[in-house]
């Protein structure tokens, strides 16, 4: 199995890349920072997988196309794609600038679409494939204390986009699903500003804690594998129960 994970230099992306490697995949990773991609490649190889690190910016369509072409040239196939690249900032809507809005949507929604399109083209040609778009529980709920309407709506758009693509490509052998994590302990979540919000987040989560990155691996491997061969257009929420409220 060959897999691609975007935004794989750190955090959830790195964790999912390692999870695919542990499941036996050769894993290509892309992101904007070559040094962190190289670290992820080392982790993939330590987990028993072949690694291919490709620096790229998913907001640039030509970069996305180059990534997919490089995988095909190197390994000959792309079976699984996990579009994890995403960005966020906290800005209340009264003060939200056009630049803030565009920055979020260019990566989280537009970037995810053009990644999915490029991946689907080679999968459709091969007759099969699985695409996983990383959304968020924020597609379903409003967070607190942070104000991030632009982020929440970008992830809700991604969930609906994924459903639409799933319906379009199911007859062509390509499954498309979303994985929506809850609050997850990453470098970003442990930054000073977000660390201050963690007591509120854990209090609002029925399981009373944040997820560890490796707790998302099983869900991603499930959606990537034949175990989910009859699953498409689904949003798999892994949030410790947060969205049950």
Short mmCIF file of C-alpha atoms in Angstrom, two decimals, residues 4 11 13 52 66 85 87 93 108 115 117 120 127-128 169 177 206 228 230:
data_model
loop_
_atom_site.label_atom_id
_atom_site.label_comp_id
_atom_site.label_asym_id
_atom_site.label_seq_id
_atom_site.Cartn_x
_atom_site.Cartn_y
_atom_site.Cartn_z
CA UNK A 4 0.27 10.27 1.11
CA UNK A 11 1.48 16.87 15.13
CA UNK A 13 0.00 14.61 10.33
CA UNK A 52 9.31 9.87 0.67
CA UNK A 66 3.91 17.79 -8.43
CA UNK A 85 -2.78 20.16 6.09
CA UNK A 87 -4.31 26.18 9.70
CA UNK A 93 -15.82 37.80 13.70
CA UNK A 108 -8.44 24.14 4.80
CA UNK A 115 -5.29 17.78 -3.18
CA UNK A 117 -8.77 16.20 -7.06
CA UNK A 120 -8.56 11.10 -7.27
CA UNK A 127 -9.90 1.84 -10.42
CA UNK A 128 -9.63 2.16 -6.64
CA UNK A 169 -16.59 9.08 -7.30
CA UNK A 177 -14.39 10.22 3.95
CA UNK A 206 -17.07 13.71 28.58
CA UNK A 228 -14.07 0.17 5.49
CA UNK A 230 -18.41 -0.14 2.16
#
